[in-house]
Amino acid sequence: MVPTASRSSSERDVIERGANRSSDTSGAGVRELRPLVEWLTALGAQEQEWVVSCYLKLEPRDRSRGKYLIKLKNRVKERLDWLERRGVSRDTREAVGRDLARVRGYLEHPTNLPPGRGIAIFASEALNLFETIPLPRVFRSRLSVDRSPLVRELAALDDEFGLVLCALYDRTTARFFQVTASDVEELTGMPAGDATRGGKFRRGRSVPGRGTGLAGAGEHNYHQRIQEEKQRHYAQIAQRLFELARGDAVRGIVLAGTGAEADAVRSHLHPYVEKRLMSAVRLNPKSATPQEVMEAVLEARREQERQWEVQAIETMAEGLGTGWAVNGAEPTLTALARGQVRTLLVDPMAELGGYRCHDSGRLTTVQDHCEGEGVPEPMPDIIDEAIEDALRQGSHVEVLEDQSARNQVDALAALLRFKHR
């Protein structure tokens, strides 16, 4: 570890906080991302040391038979070979190798994996840094060795996920949750007003000469009263959601309940709220845990994202003929260098080597394309670099999970902000 005696007090404070931070992976949603982004950014700005940044997808298919570890091992070897090709000193390569080994060793233990669908790990022996961050999702599995931690995906995830409200209810109660990319917070609940208890009605005895007509009327009134109470309760839930959803902070709303009741509040929603409705899911409002709420919201977002993918591919197909879209790695990288990219479309299965022109910073798949723009620096995976450049420019990144959508994209594609003249 690099001694800290010569560092300023502020620099020592950053490093000491990095050494003492807890890495709670007990559940997705226990850390605030924004302070972490700011802290890691400050750390990278102060110390131009080599930092390992690992973003790992932990979807069920990635966990199956340890597939995520196989991909990670291959990337570890590629990154060490890349450092050697760049002429990085042996001592530095060995230090980075120890960082990579720490990351791999941590992920080899299943108990260290969060229950969510992603994790980010930042490691640097020189900075006394080893930070693990459970995430609800990641764009794609990435392993980077750079002079500063790659935090733009954390920031983008925090911004794009935004705030989602989840209402869990039955006819007697309602629970409300506020869900962000890194946290699940239960808000004040709401019991039903004057709910009629299910066992209150008793069928009356028959009256000689009159049958059971009075008892039948009583049963009808009883069930009618229950229906009216339920509808009033659902209307109150809708009103509460309207109050919580005021302003632009809320990106989506998820309704949850048992059976057909899961969707019962929809008809009571104000149009302003209904347009933010993502889905209605089945979840027991009395026993649901914050982790189950997070999973329900993630699944709702997943379905919504599949719809966005279809729309993006349709827009791309239309834009290719009008100059408002490009398809393929090289034309997309060219558009990215011009600042044209509004939405970057990524095939998560694609891996492609390439170069970054030293003087211009432009990415390309062809070494000769850097002529006049500085020495072509080899990049182990140009797809990862393109994602980072797009996030740096404030572009939206859409990683295509749907197979039919992926088949339409040649590694990279983009919807454009403007045409190139």
Coordinates of C-alpha atoms in Angstrom, one line a residue:
M1 CA 0.0 0.0 0.0
V2 CA 1.2 3.5 -0.8
P3 CA 2.1 5.3 2.5
T4 CA -0.2 8.2 3.3
A5 CA 2.3 10.3 5.3
S6 CA 2.9 12.7 2.4
R7 CA -0.8 13.1 1.5
S8 CA -2.9 16.1 2.5
S9 CA -5.4 15.7 5.3
S10 CA -8.3 15.7 2.9
E11 CA -6.7 13.0 0.8
R12 CA -6.0 10.9 3.9
D13 CA -9.6 11.3 5.0
V14 CA -10.9 10.0 1.6
I15 CA -8.6 6.9 1.8
E16 CA -9.4 6.2 5.5
R17 CA -13.1 6.4 4.7
G18 CA -12.6 4.0 1.9
A19 CA -10.8 1.6 4.2
N20 CA -13.5 1.8 6.9
R21 CA -16.7 1.7 4.8
S22 CA -18.9 -1.3 5.4
S23 CA -19.9 -3.3 2.3
D24 CA -23.4 -4.6 3.2
T25 CA -24.6 -7.1 0.6
S26 CA -27.5 -8.4 2.6
G27 CA -29.9 -7.0 0.1
A28 CA -30.3 -4.9 -3.0
G29 CA -31.3 -1.5 -1.7
V30 CA -29.2 -0.7 1.4
R31 CA -26.8 2.0 0.0
E32 CA -27.4 5.5 -1.4
L33 CA -25.7 5.6 -4.8
R34 CA -25.3 9.4 -5.1
P35 CA -22.9 9.8 -2.1
L36 CA -21.0 6.8 -3.3
V37 CA -20.6 8.2 -6.8
E38 CA -19.3 11.5 -5.4
W39 CA -16.9 9.8 -3.0
L40 CA -15.5 7.5 -5.7
T41 CA -15.2 10.4 -8.1
A42 CA -13.3 12.4 -5.6
L43 CA -11.0 9.5 -4.9
G44 CA -10.2 9.0 -8.5
A45 CA -9.5 12.7 -9.0
Q46 CA -7.1 12.9 -6.1
E47 CA -5.1 9.8 -6.9
Q48 CA -4.2 8.8 -10.4
E49 CA -3.7 5.2 -9.4
W50 CA -4.8 2.1 -11.2
V51 CA -8.3 1.0 -10.1
V52 CA -10.2 -2.1 -10.9
S53 CA -13.9 -1.5 -11.7
C54 CA -16.1 -4.5 -12.0
Y55 CA -19.8 -4.5 -13.0
L56 CA -21.3 -7.9 -12.9
K57 CA -24.8 -9.1 -14.1
L58 CA -26.3 -11.6 -11.7
E59 CA -29.5 -12.6 -13.5
P60 CA -30.6 -16.2 -12.9
R61 CA -29.0 -17.4 -16.1
D62 CA -25.7 -15.8 -15.0
R63 CA -25.7 -17.5 -11.7
S64 CA -26.5 -20.9 -13.2
R65 CA -23.5 -23.2 -12.8
G66 CA -21.3 -20.2 -12.0
K67 CA -21.3 -18.8 -15.6
Y68 CA -20.5 -15.3 -14.3
L69 CA -17.2 -16.7 -12.8
I70 CA -16.1 -18.3 -16.1
K71 CA -16.6 -14.9 -17.9
L72 CA -14.8 -13.1 -15.1
K73 CA -11.7 -15.4 -15.3
N74 CA -11.4 -14.8 -19.0
R75 CA -11.6 -11.0 -18.6
V76 CA -9.0 -11.0 -15.8
K77 CA -6.5 -12.7 -18.1
E78 CA -7.4 -10.2 -20.9
R79 CA -6.9 -7.2 -18.7
L80 CA -3.5 -8.3 -17.4
D81 CA -2.4 -9.1 -21.0
W82 CA -3.6 -5.6 -22.0
L83 CA -1.5 -3.9 -19.3
E84 CA 1.6 -5.8 -20.5
R85 CA 1.0 -4.8 -24.1
R86 CA 0.8 -1.2 -22.9
G87 CA 4.2 -1.5 -21.3
V88 CA 3.0 -1.1 -17.7
S89 CA 5.7 -2.0 -15.2
R90 CA 5.9 -5.4 -13.7
D91 CA 5.4 -4.2 -10.1
T92 CA 2.2 -2.3 -11.2
R93 CA 0.9 -5.3 -13.1
E94 CA 1.4 -7.5 -10.0
A95 CA -0.4 -5.0 -7.8
V96 CA -3.3 -4.9 -10.3
G97 CA -3.2 -8.7 -10.4
R98 CA -3.7 -8.8 -6.6
D99 CA -6.6 -6.5 -7.0
L100 CA -8.2 -8.7 -9.6
A101 CA -7.6 -11.7 -7.5
R102 CA -9.4 -10.0 -4.6
V103 CA -12.3 -9.3 -6.8
R104 CA -12.4 -12.8 -8.1
G105 CA -12.0 -14.3 -4.6
Y106 CA -14.8 -12.3 -3.3
L107 CA -17.2 -13.4 -6.0
E108 CA -16.2 -17.0 -5.7
H109 CA -18.1 -17.2 -2.4
P110 CA -21.9 -17.5 -3.1
T111 CA -22.7 -16.0 0.3
N112 CA -21.1 -12.7 -0.9
L113 CA -23.5 -12.3 -3.8
P114 CA -26.4 -9.9 -3.2
P115 CA -29.9 -11.2 -3.9
G116 CA -30.4 -8.5 -6.5
R117 CA -29.4 -8.7 -10.2
G118 CA -26.1 -6.9 -10.1
I119 CA -23.1 -5.9 -8.2
A120 CA -20.3 -3.3 -8.6
I121 CA -16.8 -3.8 -7.1
F122 CA -14.0 -1.2 -7.0
A123 CA -10.5 -2.3 -5.9
S124 CA -7.1 -0.6 -5.6
E125 CA -4.3 -1.8 -3.4
A126 CA -2.6 1.6 -3.8
L127 CA -5.7 3.4 -2.5
N128 CA -6.6 0.9 0.2
L129 CA -9.9 0.5 -1.6
F130 CA -12.2 -2.4 -1.8
E131 CA -15.9 -1.4 -2.2
T132 CA -18.8 -3.7 -3.0
I133 CA -22.1 -2.2 -4.1
P134 CA -25.3 -4.3 -4.6
L135 CA -27.2 -3.0 -7.6
P136 CA -30.7 -3.8 -8.9
R137 CA -29.2 -4.3 -12.4
V138 CA -26.2 -3.4 -14.5
F139 CA -25.9 -2.7 -18.2
R140 CA -23.7 -5.6 -18.8
S141 CA -20.8 -7.4 -17.1
R142 CA -17.7 -5.3 -17.4
L143 CA -14.2 -5.4 -16.0
S144 CA -12.0 -2.4 -16.4
V145 CA -8.5 -1.4 -15.2
D146 CA -8.1 2.4 -15.4
R147 CA -6.6 5.4 -13.7
S148 CA -9.9 6.2 -12.0
P149 CA -13.0 4.2 -11.0
L150 CA -15.7 3.9 -13.7
V151 CA -18.7 5.5 -11.8
R152 CA -20.8 6.8 -14.7
E153 CA -22.9 3.7 -14.7
L154 CA -23.7 4.1 -11.0
A155 CA -24.8 7.7 -11.7
A156 CA -26.8 6.8 -14.7
L157 CA -28.5 4.0 -12.9
D158 CA -29.5 6.3 -10.0
D159 CA -30.8 8.9 -12.5
E160 CA -32.7 6.6 -14.8
F161 CA -34.2 4.3 -12.2
G162 CA -35.5 7.4 -10.4
L163 CA -38.2 7.0 -7.8
V164 CA -40.9 4.2 -8.0
L165 CA -43.9 4.0 -5.7
C166 CA -45.3 0.6 -4.8
A167 CA -48.8 0.2 -3.2
L168 CA -49.6 -3.1 -1.6
Y169 CA -53.2 -3.6 -0.5
D170 CA -56.1 -5.8 0.3
R171 CA -59.6 -4.7 1.5
T172 CA -58.5 -4.1 5.0
T173 CA -55.1 -2.4 4.7
A174 CA -52.6 -0.7 2.4
R175 CA -48.8 -0.4 2.6
F176 CA -46.8 2.1 0.6
F177 CA -43.1 1.8 -0.4
Q178 CA -40.7 4.2 -2.0
V179 CA -38.2 2.4 -4.2
T180 CA -35.0 3.8 -5.7
A181 CA -32.0 2.0 -7.4
S182 CA -30.4 1.6 -4.0
D183 CA -33.1 1.7 -1.4
V184 CA -36.5 0.5 -0.3
E185 CA -38.3 2.6 2.2
E186 CA -41.7 1.8 3.7
L187 CA -43.9 4.9 4.2
T188 CA -46.8 5.3 6.6
G189 CA -49.5 2.8 5.9
M190 CA -53.2 3.2 5.7
P191 CA -55.9 0.9 7.3
A192 CA -59.3 0.7 5.8
G193 CA -61.9 3.1 7.2
D194 CA -64.7 1.1 8.7
A195 CA -64.1 -2.4 7.3
T196 CA -66.9 -4.9 8.0
R197 CA -65.4 -8.0 9.4
G198 CA -65.9 -11.1 7.3
G199 CA -67.6 -13.0 10.2
K200 CA -70.1 -10.4 11.2
F201 CA -73.0 -11.6 9.1
R202 CA -75.0 -14.6 10.4
R203 CA -77.7 -16.3 8.3
G204 CA -81.1 -15.9 10.1
R205 CA -83.6 -18.6 10.9
S206 CA -86.6 -19.2 8.6
V207 CA -89.9 -17.7 9.6
P208 CA -93.0 -20.0 9.2
G209 CA -95.0 -18.8 6.3
R210 CA -92.3 -16.3 5.2
G211 CA -89.4 -18.5 4.2
T212 CA -85.9 -17.0 4.5
G213 CA -86.5 -13.8 2.6
L214 CA -85.4 -11.4 5.4
A215 CA -82.2 -13.4 5.9
G216 CA -81.5 -13.2 2.1
A217 CA -82.1 -9.4 2.2
G218 CA -79.7 -9.2 5.1
E219 CA -77.0 -11.1 3.3
H220 CA -77.4 -9.0 0.2
N221 CA -77.0 -5.8 2.2
Y222 CA -74.0 -7.2 4.0
H223 CA -72.2 -8.0 0.8
Q224 CA -73.2 -4.7 -0.7
R225 CA -71.7 -2.9 2.3
I226 CA -68.5 -4.8 1.9
Q227 CA -68.3 -3.8 -1.8
E228 CA -68.9 -0.2 -0.9
E229 CA -66.2 -0.2 1.8
K230 CA -63.7 -1.8 -0.6
Q231 CA -64.3 0.8 -3.2
R232 CA -64.0 3.7 -0.7
H233 CA -60.7 2.1 0.5
Y234 CA -59.4 1.8 -3.0
A235 CA -60.3 5.4 -3.7
Q236 CA -58.4 6.5 -0.6
I237 CA -55.3 4.5 -1.8
A238 CA -55.6 6.2 -5.2
Q239 CA -55.8 9.6 -3.5
R240 CA -52.7 8.8 -1.4
L241 CA -50.8 7.8 -4.6
F242 CA -51.8 11.0 -6.2
E243 CA -50.4 13.0 -3.3
L244 CA -47.2 11.0 -3.3
A245 CA -46.7 11.3 -7.0
R246 CA -46.9 15.1 -7.2
G247 CA -43.8 16.6 -8.9
D248 CA -41.5 15.0 -11.5
A249 CA -39.5 12.8 -9.1
V250 CA -41.8 9.7 -9.4
R251 CA -40.9 7.7 -12.5
G252 CA -43.3 4.9 -12.0
I253 CA -46.0 3.2 -9.9
V254 CA -46.5 -0.5 -9.2
L255 CA -49.7 -1.9 -7.7
A256 CA -49.6 -5.1 -5.8
G257 CA -52.2 -7.4 -4.1
T258 CA -53.5 -10.9 -4.0
G259 CA -55.4 -12.5 -7.0
A260 CA -57.6 -10.2 -9.0
E261 CA -57.4 -7.5 -6.3
A262 CA -53.9 -6.6 -7.5
D263 CA -55.4 -4.4 -10.2
A264 CA -58.4 -3.1 -8.3
V265 CA -57.1 0.4 -7.6
R266 CA -56.3 1.1 -11.3
S267 CA -59.9 2.3 -12.1
H268 CA -59.7 4.8 -9.2
L269 CA -56.4 6.4 -10.3
H270 CA -56.2 10.0 -11.5
P271 CA -55.1 10.2 -15.1
Y272 CA -51.9 12.0 -14.0
V273 CA -51.1 9.0 -11.9
E274 CA -52.3 6.3 -14.3
K275 CA -49.9 7.4 -17.0
R276 CA -47.1 6.5 -14.6
L277 CA -48.5 3.0 -13.9
M278 CA -45.9 0.4 -14.7
S279 CA -47.7 -2.8 -13.7
A280 CA -50.0 -4.6 -11.3
V281 CA -48.3 -7.7 -9.6
R282 CA -49.3 -10.4 -7.2
L283 CA -47.8 -9.9 -3.7
N284 CA -49.2 -10.5 -0.2
P285 CA -49.6 -7.1 1.4
K286 CA -49.4 -8.4 4.9
S287 CA -46.2 -10.5 4.6
A288 CA -44.3 -8.9 1.8
T289 CA -40.7 -7.9 2.7
P290 CA -38.8 -4.9 1.3
Q291 CA -36.7 -7.4 -0.8
E292 CA -39.8 -8.8 -2.3
V293 CA -41.1 -5.3 -3.1
M294 CA -37.8 -4.5 -4.8
E295 CA -38.0 -7.7 -6.8
A296 CA -41.6 -6.9 -7.9
V297 CA -40.5 -3.4 -9.0
L298 CA -37.5 -4.8 -10.9
E299 CA -39.7 -7.2 -12.7
A300 CA -42.2 -4.5 -13.6
R301 CA -39.3 -2.4 -14.9
R302 CA -37.9 -5.3 -16.8
E303 CA -41.2 -5.7 -18.7
Q304 CA -41.3 -2.0 -19.3
E305 CA -37.8 -2.1 -20.7
R306 CA -38.7 -4.9 -23.1
Q307 CA -41.4 -2.6 -24.5
W308 CA -38.8 0.3 -24.8
E309 CA -36.5 -2.1 -26.7
V310 CA -39.1 -2.9 -29.2
Q311 CA -39.9 0.8 -29.7
A312 CA -36.2 1.6 -30.0
I313 CA -35.6 -1.0 -32.7
E314 CA -38.6 0.3 -34.6
T315 CA -37.3 3.8 -34.4
M316 CA -33.9 2.6 -35.5
A317 CA -35.3 0.9 -38.6
E318 CA -37.1 4.1 -39.6
G319 CA -34.1 6.2 -38.8
L320 CA -31.7 4.2 -41.0
G321 CA -33.4 5.4 -44.1
T322 CA -33.6 9.1 -43.0
G323 CA -30.2 9.6 -41.4
W324 CA -31.5 9.7 -37.9
A325 CA -30.0 6.3 -36.9
V326 CA -26.9 4.2 -37.5
N327 CA -26.2 0.4 -37.1
G328 CA -22.9 -1.3 -36.7
A329 CA -19.8 -0.7 -34.5
E330 CA -17.8 1.6 -36.7
P331 CA -20.6 4.0 -37.8
T332 CA -21.9 4.1 -34.2
L333 CA -18.4 4.9 -32.9
T334 CA -18.1 7.7 -35.5
A335 CA -21.4 9.2 -34.4
L336 CA -20.3 8.9 -30.8
A337 CA -17.1 10.8 -31.5
R338 CA -19.2 13.6 -33.1
G339 CA -21.6 13.8 -30.1
Q340 CA -24.5 12.7 -32.2
V341 CA -25.7 9.8 -30.1
R342 CA -29.0 10.2 -28.2
T343 CA -29.5 6.5 -27.4
L344 CA -26.8 3.9 -27.6
L345 CA -28.2 0.4 -28.4
V346 CA -26.0 -2.4 -27.2
D347 CA -25.9 -6.1 -27.9
P348 CA -24.8 -7.4 -24.4
M349 CA -23.4 -10.6 -26.0
A350 CA -21.1 -8.8 -28.3
E351 CA -17.3 -8.5 -27.6
L352 CA -15.1 -6.5 -29.9
G353 CA -11.5 -5.3 -29.7
G354 CA -10.6 -1.9 -30.9
Y355 CA -8.5 1.2 -30.4
R356 CA -8.7 4.7 -28.9
C357 CA -6.8 7.4 -30.8
H358 CA -4.5 9.0 -28.2
D359 CA -4.8 12.7 -29.3
S360 CA -8.5 12.8 -30.3
G361 CA -9.8 10.2 -27.9
R362 CA -11.9 8.7 -30.7
L363 CA -12.8 5.0 -30.6
T364 CA -12.5 2.9 -33.7
T365 CA -12.3 -0.8 -34.6
V366 CA -9.6 -0.1 -37.3
Q367 CA -6.1 0.8 -36.3
D368 CA -5.4 2.8 -39.4
H369 CA -8.4 5.1 -38.8
C370 CA -6.3 6.8 -36.1
E371 CA -4.0 8.3 -38.7
G372 CA -3.4 12.0 -37.8
E373 CA -5.2 11.6 -34.4
G374 CA -2.4 10.1 -32.3
V375 CA -1.1 6.7 -31.5
P376 CA -3.8 4.0 -31.6
E377 CA -4.1 2.6 -28.1
P378 CA -5.5 -1.0 -28.0
M379 CA -8.7 -1.4 -26.1
P380 CA -9.6 -4.9 -24.8
D381 CA -13.4 -4.4 -25.4
I382 CA -14.6 -1.5 -27.5
I383 CA -18.2 -2.1 -26.5
D384 CA -17.4 -1.3 -22.8
E385 CA -15.5 1.9 -23.9
A386 CA -18.5 3.0 -26.1
I387 CA -20.8 2.6 -23.1
E388 CA -18.5 4.7 -20.9
D389 CA -18.2 7.4 -23.6
A390 CA -22.0 7.5 -24.2
L391 CA -22.6 7.9 -20.4
R392 CA -20.0 10.7 -20.4
Q393 CA -21.9 12.5 -23.1
G394 CA -25.2 12.1 -21.2
S395 CA -26.6 9.7 -23.7
H396 CA -29.1 7.0 -22.8
V397 CA -27.8 3.5 -23.0
E398 CA -30.2 0.7 -23.9
V399 CA -28.8 -2.8 -23.4
L400 CA -31.0 -5.2 -25.5
E401 CA -32.0 -8.3 -23.6
D402 CA -34.7 -9.4 -26.0
Q403 CA -33.3 -11.9 -28.5
S404 CA -35.3 -10.5 -31.5
A405 CA -34.1 -7.0 -30.7
R406 CA -30.5 -8.1 -30.4
N407 CA -30.8 -9.8 -33.8
Q408 CA -31.5 -6.4 -35.4
V409 CA -28.3 -4.8 -34.0
D410 CA -24.8 -5.4 -35.3
A411 CA -23.0 -5.1 -31.9
L412 CA -23.7 -1.4 -31.6
A413 CA -26.4 1.0 -33.0
A414 CA -27.6 4.4 -32.2
L415 CA -30.5 6.8 -32.4
L416 CA -29.1 10.3 -33.2
R417 CA -29.6 13.8 -31.8
F418 CA -28.8 15.4 -35.1
K419 CA -27.7 14.5 -38.7
H420 CA -24.1 14.9 -39.8
R421 CA -23.7 17.4 -42.6

